[in-house]
GROMACS .gro file of C-alpha atoms in nm:
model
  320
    1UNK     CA    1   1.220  -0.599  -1.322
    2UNK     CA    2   1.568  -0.658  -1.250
    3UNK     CA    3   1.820  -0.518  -1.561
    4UNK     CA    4   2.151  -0.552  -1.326
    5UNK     CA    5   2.351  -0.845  -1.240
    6UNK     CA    6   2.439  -0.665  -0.880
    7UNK     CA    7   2.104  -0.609  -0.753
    8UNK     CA    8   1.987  -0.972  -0.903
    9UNK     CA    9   2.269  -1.151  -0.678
   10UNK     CA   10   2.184  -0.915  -0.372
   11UNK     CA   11   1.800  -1.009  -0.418
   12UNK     CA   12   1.889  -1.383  -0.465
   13UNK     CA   13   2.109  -1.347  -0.098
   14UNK     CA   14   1.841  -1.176   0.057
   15UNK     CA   15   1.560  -1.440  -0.028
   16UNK     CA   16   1.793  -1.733   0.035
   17UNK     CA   17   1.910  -1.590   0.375
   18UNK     CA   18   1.527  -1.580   0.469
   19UNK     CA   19   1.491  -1.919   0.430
   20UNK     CA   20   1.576  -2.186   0.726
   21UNK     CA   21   1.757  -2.464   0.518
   22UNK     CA   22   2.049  -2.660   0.574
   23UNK     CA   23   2.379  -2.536   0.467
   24UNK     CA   24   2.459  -2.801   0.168
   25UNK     CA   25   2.071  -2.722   0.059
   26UNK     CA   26   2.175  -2.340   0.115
   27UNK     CA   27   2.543  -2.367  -0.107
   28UNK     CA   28   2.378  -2.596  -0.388
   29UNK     CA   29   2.094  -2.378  -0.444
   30UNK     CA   30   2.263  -2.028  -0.430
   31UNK     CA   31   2.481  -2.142  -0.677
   32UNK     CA   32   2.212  -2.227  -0.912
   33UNK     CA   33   2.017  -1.910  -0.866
   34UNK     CA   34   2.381  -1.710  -0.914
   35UNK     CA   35   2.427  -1.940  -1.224
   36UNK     CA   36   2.098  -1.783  -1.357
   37UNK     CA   37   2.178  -1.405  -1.263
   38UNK     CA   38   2.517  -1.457  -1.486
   39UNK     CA   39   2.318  -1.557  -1.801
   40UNK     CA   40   2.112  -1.213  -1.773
   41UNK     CA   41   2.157  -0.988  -2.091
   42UNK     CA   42   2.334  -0.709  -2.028
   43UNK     CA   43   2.030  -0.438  -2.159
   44UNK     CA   44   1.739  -0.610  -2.127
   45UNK     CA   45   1.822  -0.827  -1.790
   46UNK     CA   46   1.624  -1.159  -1.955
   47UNK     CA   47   1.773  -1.477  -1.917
   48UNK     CA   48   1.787  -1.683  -2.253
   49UNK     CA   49   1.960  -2.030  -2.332
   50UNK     CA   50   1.997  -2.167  -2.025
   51UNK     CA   51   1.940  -2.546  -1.973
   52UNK     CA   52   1.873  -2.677  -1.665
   53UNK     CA   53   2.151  -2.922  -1.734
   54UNK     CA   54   2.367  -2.631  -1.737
   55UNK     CA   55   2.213  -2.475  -1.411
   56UNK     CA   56   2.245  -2.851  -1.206
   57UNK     CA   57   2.619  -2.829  -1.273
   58UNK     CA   58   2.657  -2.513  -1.141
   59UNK     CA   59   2.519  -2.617  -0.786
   60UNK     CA   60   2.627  -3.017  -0.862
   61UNK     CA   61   2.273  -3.106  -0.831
   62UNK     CA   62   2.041  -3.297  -1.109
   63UNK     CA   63   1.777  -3.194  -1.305
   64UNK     CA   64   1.473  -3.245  -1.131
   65UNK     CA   65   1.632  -3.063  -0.844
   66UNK     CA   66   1.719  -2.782  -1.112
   67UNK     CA   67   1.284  -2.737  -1.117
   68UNK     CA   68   1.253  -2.718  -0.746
   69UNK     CA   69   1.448  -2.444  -0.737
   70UNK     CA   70   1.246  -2.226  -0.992
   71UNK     CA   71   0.970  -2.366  -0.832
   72UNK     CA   72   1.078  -2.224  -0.539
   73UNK     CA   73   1.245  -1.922  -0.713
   74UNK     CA   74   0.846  -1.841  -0.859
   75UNK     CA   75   0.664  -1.824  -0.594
   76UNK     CA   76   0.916  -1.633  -0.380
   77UNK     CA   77   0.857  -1.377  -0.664
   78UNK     CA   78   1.213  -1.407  -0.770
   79UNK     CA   79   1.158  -1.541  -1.109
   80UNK     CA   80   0.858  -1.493  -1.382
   81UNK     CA   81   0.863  -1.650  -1.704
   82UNK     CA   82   0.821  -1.479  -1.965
   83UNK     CA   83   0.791  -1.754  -2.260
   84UNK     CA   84   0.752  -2.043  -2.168
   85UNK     CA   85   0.981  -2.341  -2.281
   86UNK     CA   86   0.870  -2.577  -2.630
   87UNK     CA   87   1.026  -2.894  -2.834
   88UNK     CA   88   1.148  -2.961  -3.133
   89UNK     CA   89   0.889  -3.091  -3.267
   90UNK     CA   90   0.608  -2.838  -3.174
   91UNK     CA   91   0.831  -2.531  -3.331
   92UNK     CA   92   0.929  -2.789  -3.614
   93UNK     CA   93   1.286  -2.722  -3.608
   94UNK     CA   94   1.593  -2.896  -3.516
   95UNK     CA   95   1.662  -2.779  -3.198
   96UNK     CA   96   1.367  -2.684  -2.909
   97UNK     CA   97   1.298  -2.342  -2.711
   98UNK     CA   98   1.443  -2.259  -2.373
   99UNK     CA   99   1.215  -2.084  -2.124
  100UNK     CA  100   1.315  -1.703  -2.102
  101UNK     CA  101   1.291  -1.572  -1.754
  102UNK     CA  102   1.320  -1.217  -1.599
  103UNK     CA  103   1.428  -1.157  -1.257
  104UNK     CA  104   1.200  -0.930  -1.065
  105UNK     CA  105   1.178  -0.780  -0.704
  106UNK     CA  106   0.892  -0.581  -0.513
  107UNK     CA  107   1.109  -0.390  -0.313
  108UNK     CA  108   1.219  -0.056  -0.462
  109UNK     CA  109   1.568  -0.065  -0.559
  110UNK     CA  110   1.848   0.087  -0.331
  111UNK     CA  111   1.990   0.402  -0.474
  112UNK     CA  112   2.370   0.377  -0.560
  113UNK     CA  113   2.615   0.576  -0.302
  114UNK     CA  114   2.837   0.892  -0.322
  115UNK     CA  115   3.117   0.716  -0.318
  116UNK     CA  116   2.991   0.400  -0.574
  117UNK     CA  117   2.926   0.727  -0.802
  118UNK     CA  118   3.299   0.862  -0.757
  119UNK     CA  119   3.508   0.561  -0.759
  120UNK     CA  120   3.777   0.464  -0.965
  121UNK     CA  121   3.707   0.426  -1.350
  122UNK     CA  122   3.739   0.011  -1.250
  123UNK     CA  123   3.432   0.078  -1.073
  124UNK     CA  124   3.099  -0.117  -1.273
  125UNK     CA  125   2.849   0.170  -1.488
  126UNK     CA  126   2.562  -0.024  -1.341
  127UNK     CA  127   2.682   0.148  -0.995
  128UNK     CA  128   2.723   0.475  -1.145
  129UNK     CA  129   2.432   0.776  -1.098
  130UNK     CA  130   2.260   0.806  -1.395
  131UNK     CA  131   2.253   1.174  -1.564
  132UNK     CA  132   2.055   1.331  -1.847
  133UNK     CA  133   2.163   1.333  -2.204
  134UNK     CA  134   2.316   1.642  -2.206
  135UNK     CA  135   2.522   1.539  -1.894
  136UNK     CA  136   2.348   1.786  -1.640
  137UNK     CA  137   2.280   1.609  -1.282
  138UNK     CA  138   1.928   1.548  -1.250
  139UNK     CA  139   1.668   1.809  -1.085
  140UNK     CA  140   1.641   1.631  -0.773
  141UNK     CA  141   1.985   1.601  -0.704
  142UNK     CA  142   2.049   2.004  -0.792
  143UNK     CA  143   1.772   2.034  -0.527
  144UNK     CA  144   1.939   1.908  -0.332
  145UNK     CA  145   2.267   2.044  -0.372
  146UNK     CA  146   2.460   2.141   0.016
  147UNK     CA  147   2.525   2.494  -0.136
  148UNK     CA  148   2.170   2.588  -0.147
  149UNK     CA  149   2.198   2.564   0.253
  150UNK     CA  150   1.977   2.240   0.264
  151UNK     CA  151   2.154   1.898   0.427
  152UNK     CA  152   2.042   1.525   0.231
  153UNK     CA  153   1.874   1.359   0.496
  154UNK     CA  154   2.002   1.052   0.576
  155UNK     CA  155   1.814   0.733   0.496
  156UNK     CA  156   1.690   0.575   0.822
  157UNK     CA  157   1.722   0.228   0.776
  158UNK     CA  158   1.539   0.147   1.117
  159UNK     CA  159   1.209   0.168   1.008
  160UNK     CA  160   1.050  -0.147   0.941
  161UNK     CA  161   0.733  -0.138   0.797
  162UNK     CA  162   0.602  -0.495   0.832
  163UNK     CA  163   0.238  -0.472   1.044
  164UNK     CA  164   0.232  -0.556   1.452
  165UNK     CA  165  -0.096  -0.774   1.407
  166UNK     CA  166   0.004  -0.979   1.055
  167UNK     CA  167   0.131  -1.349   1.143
  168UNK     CA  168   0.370  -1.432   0.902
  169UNK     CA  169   0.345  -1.682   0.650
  170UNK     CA  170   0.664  -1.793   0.477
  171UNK     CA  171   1.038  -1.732   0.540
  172UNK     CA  172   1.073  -1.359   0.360
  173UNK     CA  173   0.752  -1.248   0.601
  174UNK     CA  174   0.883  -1.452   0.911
  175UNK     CA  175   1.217  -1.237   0.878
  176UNK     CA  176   1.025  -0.920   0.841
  177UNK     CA  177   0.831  -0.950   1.129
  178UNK     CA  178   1.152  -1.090   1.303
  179UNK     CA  179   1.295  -0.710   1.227
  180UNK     CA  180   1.039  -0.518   1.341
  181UNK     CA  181   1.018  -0.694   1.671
  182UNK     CA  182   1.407  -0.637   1.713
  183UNK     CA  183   1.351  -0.295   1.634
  184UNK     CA  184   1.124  -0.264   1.900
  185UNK     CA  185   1.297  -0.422   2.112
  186UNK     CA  186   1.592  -0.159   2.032
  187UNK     CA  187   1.814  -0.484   1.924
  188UNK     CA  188   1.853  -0.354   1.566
  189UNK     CA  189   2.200  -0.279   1.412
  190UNK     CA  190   2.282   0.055   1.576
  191UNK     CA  191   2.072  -0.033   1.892
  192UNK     CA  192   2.160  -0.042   2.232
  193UNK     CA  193   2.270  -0.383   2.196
  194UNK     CA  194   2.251  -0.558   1.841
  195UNK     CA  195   2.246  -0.934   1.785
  196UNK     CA  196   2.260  -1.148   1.506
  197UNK     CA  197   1.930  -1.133   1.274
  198UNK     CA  198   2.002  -1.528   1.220
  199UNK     CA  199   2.016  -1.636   1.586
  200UNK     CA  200   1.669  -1.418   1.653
  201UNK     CA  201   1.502  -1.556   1.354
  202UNK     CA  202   1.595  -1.911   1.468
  203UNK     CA  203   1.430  -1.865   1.838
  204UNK     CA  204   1.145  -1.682   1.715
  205UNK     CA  205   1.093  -1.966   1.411
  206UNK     CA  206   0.799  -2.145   1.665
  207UNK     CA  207   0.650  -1.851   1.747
  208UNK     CA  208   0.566  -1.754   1.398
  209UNK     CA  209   0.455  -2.103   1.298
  210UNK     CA  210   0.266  -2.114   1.616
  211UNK     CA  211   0.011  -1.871   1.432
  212UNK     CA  212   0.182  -1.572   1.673
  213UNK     CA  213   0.204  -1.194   1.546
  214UNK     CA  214   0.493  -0.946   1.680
  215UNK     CA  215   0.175  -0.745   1.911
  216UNK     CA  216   0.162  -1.064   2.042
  217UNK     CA  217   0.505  -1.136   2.099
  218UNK     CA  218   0.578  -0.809   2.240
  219UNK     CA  219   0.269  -0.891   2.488
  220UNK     CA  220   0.411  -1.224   2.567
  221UNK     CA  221   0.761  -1.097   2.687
  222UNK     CA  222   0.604  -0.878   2.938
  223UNK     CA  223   0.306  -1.129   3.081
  224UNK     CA  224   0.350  -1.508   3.170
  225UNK     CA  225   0.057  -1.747   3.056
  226UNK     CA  226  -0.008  -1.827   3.385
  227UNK     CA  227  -0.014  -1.491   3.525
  228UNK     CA  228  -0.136  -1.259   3.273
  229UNK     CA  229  -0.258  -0.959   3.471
  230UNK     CA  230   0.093  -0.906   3.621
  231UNK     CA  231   0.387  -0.765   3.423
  232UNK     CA  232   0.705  -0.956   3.449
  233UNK     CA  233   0.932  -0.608   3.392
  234UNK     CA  234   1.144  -0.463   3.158
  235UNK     CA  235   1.328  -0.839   3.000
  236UNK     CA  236   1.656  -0.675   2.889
  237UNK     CA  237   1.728  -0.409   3.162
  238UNK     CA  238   2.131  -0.530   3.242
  239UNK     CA  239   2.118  -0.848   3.012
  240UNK     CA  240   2.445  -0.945   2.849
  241UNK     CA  241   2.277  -1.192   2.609
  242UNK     CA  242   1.921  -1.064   2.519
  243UNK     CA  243   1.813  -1.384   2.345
  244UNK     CA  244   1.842  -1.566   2.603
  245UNK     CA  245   1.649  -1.334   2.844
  246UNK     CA  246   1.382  -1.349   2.590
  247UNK     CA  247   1.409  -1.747   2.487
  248UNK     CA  248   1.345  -1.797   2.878
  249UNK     CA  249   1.067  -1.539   2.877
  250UNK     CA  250   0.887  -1.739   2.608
  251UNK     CA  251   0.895  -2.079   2.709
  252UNK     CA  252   0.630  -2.031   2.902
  253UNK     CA  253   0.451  -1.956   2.586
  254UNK     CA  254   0.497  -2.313   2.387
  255UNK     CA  255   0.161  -2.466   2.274
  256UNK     CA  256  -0.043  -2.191   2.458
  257UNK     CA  257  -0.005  -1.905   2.183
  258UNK     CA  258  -0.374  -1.956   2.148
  259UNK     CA  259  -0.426  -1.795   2.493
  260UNK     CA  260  -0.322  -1.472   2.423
  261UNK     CA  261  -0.531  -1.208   2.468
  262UNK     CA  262  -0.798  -1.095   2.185
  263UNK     CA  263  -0.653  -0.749   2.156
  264UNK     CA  264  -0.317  -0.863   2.022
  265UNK     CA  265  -0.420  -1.185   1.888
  266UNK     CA  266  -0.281  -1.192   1.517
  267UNK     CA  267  -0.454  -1.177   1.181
  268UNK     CA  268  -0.372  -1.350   0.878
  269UNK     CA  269  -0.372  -1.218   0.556
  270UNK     CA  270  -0.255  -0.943   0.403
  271UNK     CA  271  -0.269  -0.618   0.632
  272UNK     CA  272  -0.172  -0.218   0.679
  273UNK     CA  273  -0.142  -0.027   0.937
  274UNK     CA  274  -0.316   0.312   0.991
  275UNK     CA  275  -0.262   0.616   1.186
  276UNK     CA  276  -0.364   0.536   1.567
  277UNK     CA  277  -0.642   0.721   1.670
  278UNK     CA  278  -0.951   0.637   1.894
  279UNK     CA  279  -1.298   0.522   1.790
  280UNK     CA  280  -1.650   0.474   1.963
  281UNK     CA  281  -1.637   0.100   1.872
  282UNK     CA  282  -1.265   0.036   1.973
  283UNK     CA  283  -1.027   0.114   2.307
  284UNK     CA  284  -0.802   0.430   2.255
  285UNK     CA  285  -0.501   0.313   2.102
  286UNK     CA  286  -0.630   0.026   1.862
  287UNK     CA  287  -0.521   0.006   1.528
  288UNK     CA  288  -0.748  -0.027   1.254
  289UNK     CA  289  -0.665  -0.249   0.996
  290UNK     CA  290  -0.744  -0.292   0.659
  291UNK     CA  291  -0.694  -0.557   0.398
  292UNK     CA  292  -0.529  -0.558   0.075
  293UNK     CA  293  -0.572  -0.819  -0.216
  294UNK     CA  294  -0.239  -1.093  -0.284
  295UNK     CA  295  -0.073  -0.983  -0.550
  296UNK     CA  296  -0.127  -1.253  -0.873
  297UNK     CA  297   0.138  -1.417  -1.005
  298UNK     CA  298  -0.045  -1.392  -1.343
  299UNK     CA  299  -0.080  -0.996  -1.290
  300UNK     CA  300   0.325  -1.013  -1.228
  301UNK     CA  301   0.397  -1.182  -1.562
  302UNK     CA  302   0.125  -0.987  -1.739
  303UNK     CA  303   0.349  -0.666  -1.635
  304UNK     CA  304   0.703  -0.797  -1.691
  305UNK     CA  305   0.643  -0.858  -2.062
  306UNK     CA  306   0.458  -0.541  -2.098
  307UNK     CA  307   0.747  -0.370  -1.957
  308UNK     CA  308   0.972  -0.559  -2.154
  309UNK     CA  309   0.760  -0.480  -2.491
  310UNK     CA  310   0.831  -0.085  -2.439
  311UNK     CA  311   1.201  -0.153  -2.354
  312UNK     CA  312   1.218  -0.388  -2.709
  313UNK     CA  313   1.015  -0.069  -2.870
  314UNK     CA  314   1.287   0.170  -2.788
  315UNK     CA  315   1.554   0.028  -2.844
  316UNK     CA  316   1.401  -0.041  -3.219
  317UNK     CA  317   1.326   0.354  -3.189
  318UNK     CA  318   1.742   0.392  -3.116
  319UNK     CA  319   1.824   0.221  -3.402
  320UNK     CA  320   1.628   0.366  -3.627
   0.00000   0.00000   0.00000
């Protein structure tokens, strides 16, 4: 559960950017979702009071367009509702009940910087490391203190975890699996020859709606449909413009993604990946896979007000 107006409007970018709209669609409902983030309490992170009246004017868009966009917002798992909205006359007062809503993410939350932690005193205290009561630095950072002759490892923010053989379902997955085949590919930010995560989701859109998987894709790059015994080469040896060496790769490809071979043929569902190692039933190198249930969007809300239950209980316990 989200508590901090930062990471809200970085989640709410995130999601948005994943999406393939059009840019007014894109402005209009980013403003909307930002309108939301700024009514968040300060301690608990709920949002409380807000009309959807108020949230159409933000993004100069009516009502009913107002409950497309938490529509849209739920099942993204942006937004759970916590109490639901009632009238006038079911509470029998003057005035009716605004749903309460709590931002959440399933992503763990990235830890503040060195520098966000000794900035200026202008600097927000949501940015700031947190520290015991008594003011000591926490055990794990003392750990890891450079004195002790021990270096912080640096976070590698290569590794994409999404799974070769899952096709993609939506636009959060589709940009996932448009990462890790960029990654692959050595395209990444700090590769050999980055590119724009916007252009490569936008060629690779039919692919993944195609029913394709990135062990197919990789497969596809190196085989024509035509041909498939033969490899084609190594695609971006001397290429100035990558996407284009692998746009023209892949046209081949339209309306026959169904012919790829069974051994990288995607699976849908939700999949891991395990360690690589070979089996009687399988070739050396296969990947055994195993699936994991959806996550409920009842089980989400069930867990969002317990957690905000304890965080009601002690702040009762502070005041007391």
């Amino acid at each position: 559960m989200l508590t901090e107006q930062v990471e809200a409007r970085a989640a709410v970018a995130e999601l948005v950017d994943a999406e393939e709209w059009r840019v007014d669609k894109r402005r209009a409902w980013t403003a909307i979702l930002f309108q939301l983030v700024c009514a968040m309490d300060w301690e608990t992170g709920l949002v409380t009071a807000v009309t959807a009246d108020r949230l159409g004017a933000a993004g100069d868009r009516a009502p009913r367009t107002v409950s497309r966009v938490m529509a849209w917002a739920r099942e993204a798992g942006l937004v759970v509702v916590v109490e639901h909205a009632a009238s006038a006359e079911f509470l029998g007062t003057d005035h009716g009940r605004t749903p309460t809503y709590a931002l959440v993410t399933g992503r763990p939350l990235p830890a503040p910087s060195a520098g966000a932690a000794q900035g200026s005193e202008s600097t927000s205290a949501q940015l700031k490391i947190l520290v015991d009561e008594n003011g000591d630095l926490p055990k794990s950072l003392v750990e890891n203190n450079p004195l002790n002759g021990r270096r912080l490892e640096h976070p590698d923010t290569s590794k994409h975890h999404w799974p070769l053989f899952q096709i993609p379902k939506h636009g959060p997955e589709r940009t996932e699996a448009t990462r890790r085949v960029l990654h692959r590919l050595g395209l990444q930010p700090g590769g050999r020859c980055p590119i724009p995560l916007w252009r490569a989701r936008a060629l690779l859109c039919w692919w993944w709606h195609a029913g394709g998987s990135p062990a197919g894709l990789l497969w596809a790059i190196d085989h024509h449909p035509d041909r498939p015994d033969r490899d084609r080469g190594d695609a971006l040896r001397g290429a100035r413009d990558p996407l284009r060496v692998l746009g023209h790769r892949l046209a081949p490809w339209r309306g026959r993604v169904r012919e790829l071979p069974a051994p990288v043929t995607g699976l849908r569902g939700n999949w891991t990946e395990r360690t690589r190692q070979p089996t009687a039933s399988g070739p050396a190198g296969a990947t055994p896979m195993v699936m994991e249930p959806a996550p409920s969007t009842a089980a989400t809300r069930v867990a969002a007000q317990a957690a905000l239950a304890e965080h009601l209980a002690q702040l009762r316990l502070r005041r007391t």
